[in-house]
mmCIF file of C-alpha atoms and ligand atoms in Angstrom:
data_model
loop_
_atom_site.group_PDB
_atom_site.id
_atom_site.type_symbol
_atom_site.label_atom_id
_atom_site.label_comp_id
_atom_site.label_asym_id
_atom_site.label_seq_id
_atom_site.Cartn_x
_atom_site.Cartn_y
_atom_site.Cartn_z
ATOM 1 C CA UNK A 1 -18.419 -79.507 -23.427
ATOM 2 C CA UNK A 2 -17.787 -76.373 -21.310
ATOM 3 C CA UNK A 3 -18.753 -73.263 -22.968
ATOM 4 C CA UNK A 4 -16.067 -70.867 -23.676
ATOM 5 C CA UNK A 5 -16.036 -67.313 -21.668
ATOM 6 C CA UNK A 6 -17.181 -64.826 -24.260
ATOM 7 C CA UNK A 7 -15.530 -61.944 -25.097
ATOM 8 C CA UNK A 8 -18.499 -59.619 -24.841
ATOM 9 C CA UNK A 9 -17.903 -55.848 -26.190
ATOM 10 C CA UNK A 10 -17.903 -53.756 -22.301
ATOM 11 C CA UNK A 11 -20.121 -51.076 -22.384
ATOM 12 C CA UNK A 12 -20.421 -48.195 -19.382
ATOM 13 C CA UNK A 13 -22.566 -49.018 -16.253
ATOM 14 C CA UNK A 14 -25.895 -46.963 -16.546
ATOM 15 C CA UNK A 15 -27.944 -46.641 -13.408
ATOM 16 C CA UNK A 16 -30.021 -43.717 -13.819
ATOM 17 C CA UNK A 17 -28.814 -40.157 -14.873
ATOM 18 C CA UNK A 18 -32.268 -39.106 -12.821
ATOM 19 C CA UNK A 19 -30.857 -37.056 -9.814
ATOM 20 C CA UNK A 20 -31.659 -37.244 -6.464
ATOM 21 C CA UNK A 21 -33.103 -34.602 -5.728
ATOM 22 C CA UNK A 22 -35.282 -35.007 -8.641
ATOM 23 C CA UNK A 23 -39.311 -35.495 -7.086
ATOM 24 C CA UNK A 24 -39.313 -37.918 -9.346
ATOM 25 C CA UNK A 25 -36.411 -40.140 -8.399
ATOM 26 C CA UNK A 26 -37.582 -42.304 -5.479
ATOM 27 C CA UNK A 27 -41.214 -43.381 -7.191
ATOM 28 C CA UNK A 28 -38.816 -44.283 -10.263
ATOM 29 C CA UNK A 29 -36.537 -45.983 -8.182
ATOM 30 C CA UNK A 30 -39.398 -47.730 -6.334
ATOM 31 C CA UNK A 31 -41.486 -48.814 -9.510
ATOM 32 C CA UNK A 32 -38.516 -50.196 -10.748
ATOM 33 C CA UNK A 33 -37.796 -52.304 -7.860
ATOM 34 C CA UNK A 34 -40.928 -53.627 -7.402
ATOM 35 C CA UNK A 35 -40.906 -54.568 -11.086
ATOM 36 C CA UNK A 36 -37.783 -57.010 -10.627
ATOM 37 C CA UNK A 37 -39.116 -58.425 -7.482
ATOM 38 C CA UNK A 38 -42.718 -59.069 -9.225
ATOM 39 C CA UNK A 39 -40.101 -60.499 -11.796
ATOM 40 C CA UNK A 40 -38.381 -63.339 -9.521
ATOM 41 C CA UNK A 41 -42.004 -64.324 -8.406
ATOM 42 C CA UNK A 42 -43.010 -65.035 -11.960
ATOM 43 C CA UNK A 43 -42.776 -68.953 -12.404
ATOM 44 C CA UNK A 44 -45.219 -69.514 -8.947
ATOM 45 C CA UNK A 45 -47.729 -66.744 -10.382
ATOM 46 C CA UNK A 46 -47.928 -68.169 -13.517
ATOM 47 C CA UNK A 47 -48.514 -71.798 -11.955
ATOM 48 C CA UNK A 48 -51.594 -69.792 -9.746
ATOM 49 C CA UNK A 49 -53.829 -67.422 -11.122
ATOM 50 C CA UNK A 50 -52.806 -66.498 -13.809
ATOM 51 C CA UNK A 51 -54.579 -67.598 -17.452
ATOM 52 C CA UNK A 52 -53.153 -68.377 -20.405
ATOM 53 C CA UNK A 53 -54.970 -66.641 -23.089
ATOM 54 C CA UNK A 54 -53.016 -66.446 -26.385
ATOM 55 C CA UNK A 55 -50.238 -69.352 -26.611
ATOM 56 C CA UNK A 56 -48.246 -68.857 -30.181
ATOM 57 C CA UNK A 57 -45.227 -70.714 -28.720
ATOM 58 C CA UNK A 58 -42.876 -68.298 -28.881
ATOM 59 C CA UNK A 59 -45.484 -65.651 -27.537
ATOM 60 C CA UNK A 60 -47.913 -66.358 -24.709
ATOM 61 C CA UNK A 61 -49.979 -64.221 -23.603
ATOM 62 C CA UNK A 62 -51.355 -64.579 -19.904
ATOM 63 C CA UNK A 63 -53.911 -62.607 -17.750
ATOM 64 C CA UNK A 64 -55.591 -62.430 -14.252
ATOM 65 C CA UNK A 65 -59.290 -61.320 -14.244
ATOM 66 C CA UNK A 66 -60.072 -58.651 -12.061
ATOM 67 C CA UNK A 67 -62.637 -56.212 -11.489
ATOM 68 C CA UNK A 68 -63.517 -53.045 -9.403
ATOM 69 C CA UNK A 69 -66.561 -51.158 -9.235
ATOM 70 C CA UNK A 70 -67.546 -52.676 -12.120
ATOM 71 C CA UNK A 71 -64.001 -51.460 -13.891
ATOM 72 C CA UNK A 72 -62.128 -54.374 -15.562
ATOM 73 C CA UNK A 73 -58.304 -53.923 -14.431
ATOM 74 C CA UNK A 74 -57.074 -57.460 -15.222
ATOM 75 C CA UNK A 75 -53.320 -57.610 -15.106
ATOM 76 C CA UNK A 76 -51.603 -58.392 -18.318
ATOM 77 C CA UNK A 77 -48.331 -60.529 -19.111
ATOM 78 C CA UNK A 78 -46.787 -61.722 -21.617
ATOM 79 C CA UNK A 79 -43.664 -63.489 -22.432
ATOM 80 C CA UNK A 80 -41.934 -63.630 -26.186
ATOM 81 C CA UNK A 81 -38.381 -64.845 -27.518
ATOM 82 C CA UNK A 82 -36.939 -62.952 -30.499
ATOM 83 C CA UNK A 83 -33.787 -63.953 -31.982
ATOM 84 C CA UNK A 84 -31.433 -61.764 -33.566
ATOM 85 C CA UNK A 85 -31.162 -58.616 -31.247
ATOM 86 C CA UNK A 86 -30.148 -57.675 -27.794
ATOM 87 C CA UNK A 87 -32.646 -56.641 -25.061
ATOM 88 C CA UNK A 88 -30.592 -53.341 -25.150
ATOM 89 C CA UNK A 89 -31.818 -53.023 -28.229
ATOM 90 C CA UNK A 90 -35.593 -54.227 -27.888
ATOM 91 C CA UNK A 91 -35.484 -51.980 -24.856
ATOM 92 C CA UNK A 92 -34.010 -48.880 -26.324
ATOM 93 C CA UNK A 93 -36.978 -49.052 -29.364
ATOM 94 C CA UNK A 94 -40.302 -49.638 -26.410
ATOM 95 C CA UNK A 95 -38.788 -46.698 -24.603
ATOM 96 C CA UNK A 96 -37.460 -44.229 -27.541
ATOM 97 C CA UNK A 97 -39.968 -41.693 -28.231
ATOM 98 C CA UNK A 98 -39.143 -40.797 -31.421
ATOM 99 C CA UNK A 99 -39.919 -43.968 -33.085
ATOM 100 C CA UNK A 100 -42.918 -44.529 -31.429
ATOM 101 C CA UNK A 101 -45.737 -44.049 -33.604
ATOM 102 C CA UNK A 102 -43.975 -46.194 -35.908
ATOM 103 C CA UNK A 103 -44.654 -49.184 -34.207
ATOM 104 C CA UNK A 104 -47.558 -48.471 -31.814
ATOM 105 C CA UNK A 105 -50.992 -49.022 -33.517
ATOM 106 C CA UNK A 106 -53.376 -48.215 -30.472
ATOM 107 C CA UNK A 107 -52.105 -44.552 -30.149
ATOM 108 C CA UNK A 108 -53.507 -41.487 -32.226
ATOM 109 C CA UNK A 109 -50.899 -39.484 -31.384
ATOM 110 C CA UNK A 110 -48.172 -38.935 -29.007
ATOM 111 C CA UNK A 111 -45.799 -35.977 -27.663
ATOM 112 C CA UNK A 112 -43.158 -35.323 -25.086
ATOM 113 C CA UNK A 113 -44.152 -33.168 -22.084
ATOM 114 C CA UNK A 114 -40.965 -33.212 -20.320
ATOM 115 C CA UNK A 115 -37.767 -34.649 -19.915
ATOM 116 C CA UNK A 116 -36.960 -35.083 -16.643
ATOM 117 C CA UNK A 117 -33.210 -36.940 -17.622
ATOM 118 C CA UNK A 118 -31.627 -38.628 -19.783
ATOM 119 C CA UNK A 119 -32.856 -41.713 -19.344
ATOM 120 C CA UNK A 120 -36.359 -40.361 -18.472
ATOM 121 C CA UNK A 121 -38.936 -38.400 -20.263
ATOM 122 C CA UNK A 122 -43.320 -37.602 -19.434
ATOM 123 C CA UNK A 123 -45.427 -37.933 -22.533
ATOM 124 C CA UNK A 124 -48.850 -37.344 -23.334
ATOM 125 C CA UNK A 125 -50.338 -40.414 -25.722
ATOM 126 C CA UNK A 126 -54.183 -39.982 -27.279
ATOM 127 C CA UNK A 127 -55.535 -43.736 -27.763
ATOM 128 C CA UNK A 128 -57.460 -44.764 -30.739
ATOM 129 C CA UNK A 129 -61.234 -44.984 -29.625
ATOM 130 C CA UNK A 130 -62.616 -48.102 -29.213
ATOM 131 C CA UNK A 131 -66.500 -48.424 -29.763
ATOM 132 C CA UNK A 132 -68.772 -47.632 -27.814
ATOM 133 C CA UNK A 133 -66.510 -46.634 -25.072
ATOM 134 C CA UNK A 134 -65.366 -42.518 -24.747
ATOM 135 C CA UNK A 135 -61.822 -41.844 -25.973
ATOM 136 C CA UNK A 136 -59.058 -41.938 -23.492
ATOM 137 C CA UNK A 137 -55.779 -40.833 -23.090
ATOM 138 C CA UNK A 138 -52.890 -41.301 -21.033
ATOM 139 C CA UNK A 139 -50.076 -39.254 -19.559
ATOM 140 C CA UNK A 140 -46.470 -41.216 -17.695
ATOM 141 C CA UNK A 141 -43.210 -41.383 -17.223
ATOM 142 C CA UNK A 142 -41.082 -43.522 -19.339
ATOM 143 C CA UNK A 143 -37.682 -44.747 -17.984
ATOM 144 C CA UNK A 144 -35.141 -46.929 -19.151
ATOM 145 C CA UNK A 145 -32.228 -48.830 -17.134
ATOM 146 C CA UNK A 146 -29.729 -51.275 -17.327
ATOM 147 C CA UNK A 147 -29.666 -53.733 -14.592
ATOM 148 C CA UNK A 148 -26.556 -54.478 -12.837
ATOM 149 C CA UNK A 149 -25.735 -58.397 -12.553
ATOM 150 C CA UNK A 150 -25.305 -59.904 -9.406
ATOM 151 C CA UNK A 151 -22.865 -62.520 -11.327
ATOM 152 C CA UNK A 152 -21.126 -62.411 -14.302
ATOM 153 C CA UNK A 153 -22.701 -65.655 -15.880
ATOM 154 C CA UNK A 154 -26.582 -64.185 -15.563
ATOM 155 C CA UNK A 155 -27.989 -62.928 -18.617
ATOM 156 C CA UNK A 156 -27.536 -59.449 -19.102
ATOM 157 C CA UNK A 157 -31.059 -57.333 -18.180
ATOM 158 C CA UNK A 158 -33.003 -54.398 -19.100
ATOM 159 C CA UNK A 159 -35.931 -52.828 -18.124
ATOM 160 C CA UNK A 160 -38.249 -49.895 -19.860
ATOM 161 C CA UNK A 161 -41.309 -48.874 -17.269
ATOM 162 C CA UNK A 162 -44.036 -46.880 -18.495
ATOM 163 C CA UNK A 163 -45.701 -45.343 -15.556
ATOM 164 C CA UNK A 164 -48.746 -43.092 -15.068
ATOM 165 C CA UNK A 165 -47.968 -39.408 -13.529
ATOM 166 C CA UNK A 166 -49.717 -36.265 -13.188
ATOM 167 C CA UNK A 167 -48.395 -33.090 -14.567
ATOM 168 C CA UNK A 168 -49.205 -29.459 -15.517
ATOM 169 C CA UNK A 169 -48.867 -29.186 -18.703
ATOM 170 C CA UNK A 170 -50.879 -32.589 -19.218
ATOM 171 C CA UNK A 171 -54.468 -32.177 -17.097
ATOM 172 C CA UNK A 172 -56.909 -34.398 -17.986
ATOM 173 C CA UNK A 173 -59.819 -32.186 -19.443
ATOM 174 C CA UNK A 174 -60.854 -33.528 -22.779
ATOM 175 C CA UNK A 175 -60.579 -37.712 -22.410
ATOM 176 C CA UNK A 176 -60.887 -40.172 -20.044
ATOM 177 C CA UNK A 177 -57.905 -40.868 -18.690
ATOM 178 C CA UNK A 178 -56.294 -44.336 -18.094
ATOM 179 C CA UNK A 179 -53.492 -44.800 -16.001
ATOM 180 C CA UNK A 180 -50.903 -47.740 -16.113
ATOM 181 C CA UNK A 181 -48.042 -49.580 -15.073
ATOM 182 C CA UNK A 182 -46.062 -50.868 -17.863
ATOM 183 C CA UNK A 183 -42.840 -53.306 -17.958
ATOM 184 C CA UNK A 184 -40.889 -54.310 -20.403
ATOM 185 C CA UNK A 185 -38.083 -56.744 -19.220
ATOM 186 C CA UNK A 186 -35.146 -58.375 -21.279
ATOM 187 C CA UNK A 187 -32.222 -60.395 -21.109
ATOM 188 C CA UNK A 188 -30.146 -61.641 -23.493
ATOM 189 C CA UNK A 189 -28.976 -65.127 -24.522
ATOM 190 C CA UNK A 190 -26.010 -65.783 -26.336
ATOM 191 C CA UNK A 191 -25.276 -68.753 -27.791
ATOM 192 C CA UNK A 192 -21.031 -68.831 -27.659
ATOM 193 C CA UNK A 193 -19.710 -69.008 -31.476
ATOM 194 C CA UNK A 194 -16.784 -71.246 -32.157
ATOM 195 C CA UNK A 195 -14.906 -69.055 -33.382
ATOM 196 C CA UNK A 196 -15.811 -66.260 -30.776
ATOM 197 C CA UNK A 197 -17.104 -63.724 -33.138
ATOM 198 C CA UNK A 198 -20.728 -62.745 -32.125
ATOM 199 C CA UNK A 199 -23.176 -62.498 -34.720
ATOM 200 C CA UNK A 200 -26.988 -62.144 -34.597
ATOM 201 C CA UNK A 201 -27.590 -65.534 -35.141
ATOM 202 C CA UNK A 202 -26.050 -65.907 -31.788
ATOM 203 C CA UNK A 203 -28.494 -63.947 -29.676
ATOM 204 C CA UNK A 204 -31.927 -64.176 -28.348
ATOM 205 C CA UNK A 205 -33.569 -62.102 -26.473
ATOM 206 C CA UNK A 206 -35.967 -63.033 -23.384
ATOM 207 C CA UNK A 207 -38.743 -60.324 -23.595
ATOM 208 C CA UNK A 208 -41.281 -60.083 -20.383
ATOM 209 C CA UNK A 209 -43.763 -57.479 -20.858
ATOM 210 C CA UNK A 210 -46.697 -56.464 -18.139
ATOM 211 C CA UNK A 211 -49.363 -54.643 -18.685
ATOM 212 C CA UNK A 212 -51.526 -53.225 -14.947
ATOM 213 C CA UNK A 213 -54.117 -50.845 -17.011
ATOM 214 C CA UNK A 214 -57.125 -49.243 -15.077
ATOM 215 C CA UNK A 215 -59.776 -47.625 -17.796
ATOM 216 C CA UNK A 216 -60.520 -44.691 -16.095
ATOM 217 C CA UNK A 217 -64.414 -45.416 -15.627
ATOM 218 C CA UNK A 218 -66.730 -47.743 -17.160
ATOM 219 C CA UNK A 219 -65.460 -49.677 -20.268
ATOM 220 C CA UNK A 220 -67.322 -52.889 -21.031
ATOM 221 C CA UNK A 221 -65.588 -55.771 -19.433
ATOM 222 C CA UNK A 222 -65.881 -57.723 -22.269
ATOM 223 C CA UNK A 223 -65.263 -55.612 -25.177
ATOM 224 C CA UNK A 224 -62.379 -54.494 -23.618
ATOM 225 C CA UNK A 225 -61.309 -58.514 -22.897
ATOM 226 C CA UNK A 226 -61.771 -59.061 -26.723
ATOM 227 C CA UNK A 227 -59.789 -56.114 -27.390
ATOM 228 C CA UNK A 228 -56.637 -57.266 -25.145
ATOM 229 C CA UNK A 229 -56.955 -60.688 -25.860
ATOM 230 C CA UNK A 230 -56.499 -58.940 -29.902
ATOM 231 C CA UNK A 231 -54.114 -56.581 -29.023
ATOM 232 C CA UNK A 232 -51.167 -57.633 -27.129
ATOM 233 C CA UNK A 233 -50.062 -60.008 -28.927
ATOM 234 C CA UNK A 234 -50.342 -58.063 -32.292
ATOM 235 C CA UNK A 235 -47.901 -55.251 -30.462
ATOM 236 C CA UNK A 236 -45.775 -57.887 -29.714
ATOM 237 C CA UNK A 237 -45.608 -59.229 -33.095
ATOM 238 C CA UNK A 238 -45.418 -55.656 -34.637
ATOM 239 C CA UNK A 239 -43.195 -54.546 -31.985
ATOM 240 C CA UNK A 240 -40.531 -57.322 -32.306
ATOM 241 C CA UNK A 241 -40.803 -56.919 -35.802
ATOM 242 C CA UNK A 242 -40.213 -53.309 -35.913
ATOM 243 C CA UNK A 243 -36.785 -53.369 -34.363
ATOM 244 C CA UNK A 244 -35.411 -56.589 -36.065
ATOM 245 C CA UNK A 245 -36.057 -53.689 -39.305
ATOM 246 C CA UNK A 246 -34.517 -51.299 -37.451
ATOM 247 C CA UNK A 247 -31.464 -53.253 -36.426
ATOM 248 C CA UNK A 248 -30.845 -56.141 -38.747
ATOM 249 C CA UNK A 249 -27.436 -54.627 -40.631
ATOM 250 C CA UNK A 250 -26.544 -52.442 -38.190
ATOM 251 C CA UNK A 251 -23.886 -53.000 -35.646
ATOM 252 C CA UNK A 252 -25.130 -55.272 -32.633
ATOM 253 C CA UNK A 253 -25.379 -53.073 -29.215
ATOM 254 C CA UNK A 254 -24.973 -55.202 -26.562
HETATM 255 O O1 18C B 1 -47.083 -50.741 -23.895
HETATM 256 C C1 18C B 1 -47.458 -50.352 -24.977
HETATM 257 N N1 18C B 1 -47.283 -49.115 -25.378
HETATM 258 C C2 18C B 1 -46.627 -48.134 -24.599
HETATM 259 C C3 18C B 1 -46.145 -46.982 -25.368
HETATM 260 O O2 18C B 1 -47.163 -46.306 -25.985
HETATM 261 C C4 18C B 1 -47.409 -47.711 -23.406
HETATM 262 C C5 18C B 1 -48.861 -47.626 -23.625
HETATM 263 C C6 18C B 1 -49.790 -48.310 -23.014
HETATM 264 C C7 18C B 1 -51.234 -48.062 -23.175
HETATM 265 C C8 18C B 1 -51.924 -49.324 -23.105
HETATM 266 C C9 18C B 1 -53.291 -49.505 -22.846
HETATM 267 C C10 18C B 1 -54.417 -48.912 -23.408
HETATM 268 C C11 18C B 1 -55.661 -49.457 -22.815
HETATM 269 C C12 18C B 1 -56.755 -48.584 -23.101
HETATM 270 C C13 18C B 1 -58.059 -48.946 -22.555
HETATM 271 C C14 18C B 1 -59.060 -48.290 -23.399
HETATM 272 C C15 18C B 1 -60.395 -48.553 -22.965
HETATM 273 C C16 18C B 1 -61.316 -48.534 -24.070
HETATM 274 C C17 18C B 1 -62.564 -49.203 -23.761
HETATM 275 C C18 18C B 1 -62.840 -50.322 -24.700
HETATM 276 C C19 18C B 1 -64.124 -50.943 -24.519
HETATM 277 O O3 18C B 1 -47.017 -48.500 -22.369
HETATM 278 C C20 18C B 1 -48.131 -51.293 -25.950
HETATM 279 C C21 18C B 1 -49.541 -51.332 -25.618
HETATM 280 C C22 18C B 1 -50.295 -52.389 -26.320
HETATM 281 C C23 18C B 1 -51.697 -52.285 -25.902
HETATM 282 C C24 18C B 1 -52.554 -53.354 -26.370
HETATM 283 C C25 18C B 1 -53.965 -53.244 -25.831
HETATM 284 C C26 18C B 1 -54.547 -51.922 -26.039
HETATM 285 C C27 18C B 1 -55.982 -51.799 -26.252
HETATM 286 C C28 18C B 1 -56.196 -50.368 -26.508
HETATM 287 C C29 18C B 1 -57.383 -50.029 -27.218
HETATM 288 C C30 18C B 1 -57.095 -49.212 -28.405
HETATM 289 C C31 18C B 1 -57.078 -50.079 -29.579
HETATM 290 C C32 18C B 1 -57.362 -49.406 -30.807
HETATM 291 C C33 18C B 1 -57.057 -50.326 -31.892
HETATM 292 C C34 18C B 1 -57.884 -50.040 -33.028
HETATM 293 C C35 18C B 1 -57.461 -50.834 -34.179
HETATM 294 C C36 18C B 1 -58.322 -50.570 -35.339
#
């Protein structure tokens, strides 16, 4: 049976509200890009080197061991299916700072240090210490954009990146600090009604999230291994949970 063109609510084209001129605006751009293109590669990577290390079904968790100096930095990835919201909306919650420490369990605290845009803002996160390893902390940029379709049948995509930056008003005197490169990916699936009308139970979302995390100085390998292999999939679960709360009788954004 051929599936019937959906009437999907239109909703303005976002690319970045970041200017140009901003110093910020071509590392943005650039992290971004090399996000969707790490993206395209994923089914071949996942074949090669990288390890399955937490399989729930609808959550799989995957890493690549690597070490330098003695520092474990092994990428992170992990891929989860949530039904019931949009990746507009799974997106907006990962990158919204004000409901942050609601869902995030690993931080101590959190604040803004600037925003450079609309869609972009620095903050300053203190991580829970993990024994017997010095506290860190961590100071990036978080962005958030829509990604424009190169047809209209593809799913439609958004992407949240979390990544480390230096600033002033954030110098990194009193903890170790850690510095990242975080994605958080999503398309959404829906699943035509017959009678047209979207509901939730029409829509899944696609969530691929990766993690590139360098300690900042010694951390035991393995502790640190235990602690991931713990970790990541309990933010996924807490995360995913979170904004089904947050969203289940309110309007769907798409
Ligand atoms: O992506 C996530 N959150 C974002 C928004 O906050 C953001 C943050 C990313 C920071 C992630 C990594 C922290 C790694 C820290 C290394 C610490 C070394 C300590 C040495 C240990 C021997 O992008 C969601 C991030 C989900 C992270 C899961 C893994 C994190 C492990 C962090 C350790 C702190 C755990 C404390 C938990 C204690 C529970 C009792």
């Amino acid at each position: 049976e051929k599936k019937k063109k959906l009437d999907v609510p239109s909703k303005p084209e976002l690319a970045t509200s970041l200017s140009p001129d901003h110093p910020f605006y071509n590392e943005v751009n650039e992290v971004v890009s090399n996000h969707l293109r790490r993206l395209l590669t994923e089914d071949q990577e996942l074949k090669d080197d990288w390890q399955c290390i937490v399989d729930q079904g609808d959550l799989k968790v995957f890493k690549r061991e690597l070490e330098e100096n003695g520092v474990p930095l092994d990428p992170m990835k992990a891929v989860c299916t949530v039904k019931g919201m949009t990746g507009h909306e799974v997106c907006h919650y990962f990158w919204a700072f004000d409901t942050r420490m609601e869902w995030e369990a690993t931080l101590e605290s959190s604040r803004v240090v600037e925003w450079l845009s609309d869609d972009t803002f620095i903050s300053n996160n203190i991580i829970k210490r993990v024994w017997p390893a010095s506290q860190r902390d961590a100071c990036f940029w978080s962005h958030m954009r829509h990604m424009n379709k190169s047809n209209d049948e593809g799913p439609d995509s958004w992407i949240v990146v979390n990544y480390s930056c230096e600033h002033d008003d954030c110098p990194p005197t009193k903890y170790v600090r850690i510095t990242m490169n975080v994605a958080l990916i999503c398309e959404t699936i829906i699943e035509p009604p017959s009678n047209g009308n979207i509901t939730r139970d029409d829509i899944t979302c696609k969530i691929t999230y990766t993690a590139d995390v360098n300690p900042g100085g010694w951390a035991p390998a393995s502790v640190l291994r235990a602690v991931y292999k713990r970790e990541y999939p309990k933010f996924l679960r807490r995360f995913t949970t979170f904004v089904e709360e947050k969203t289940r009788n309110k309007d769907i954004m798409f």
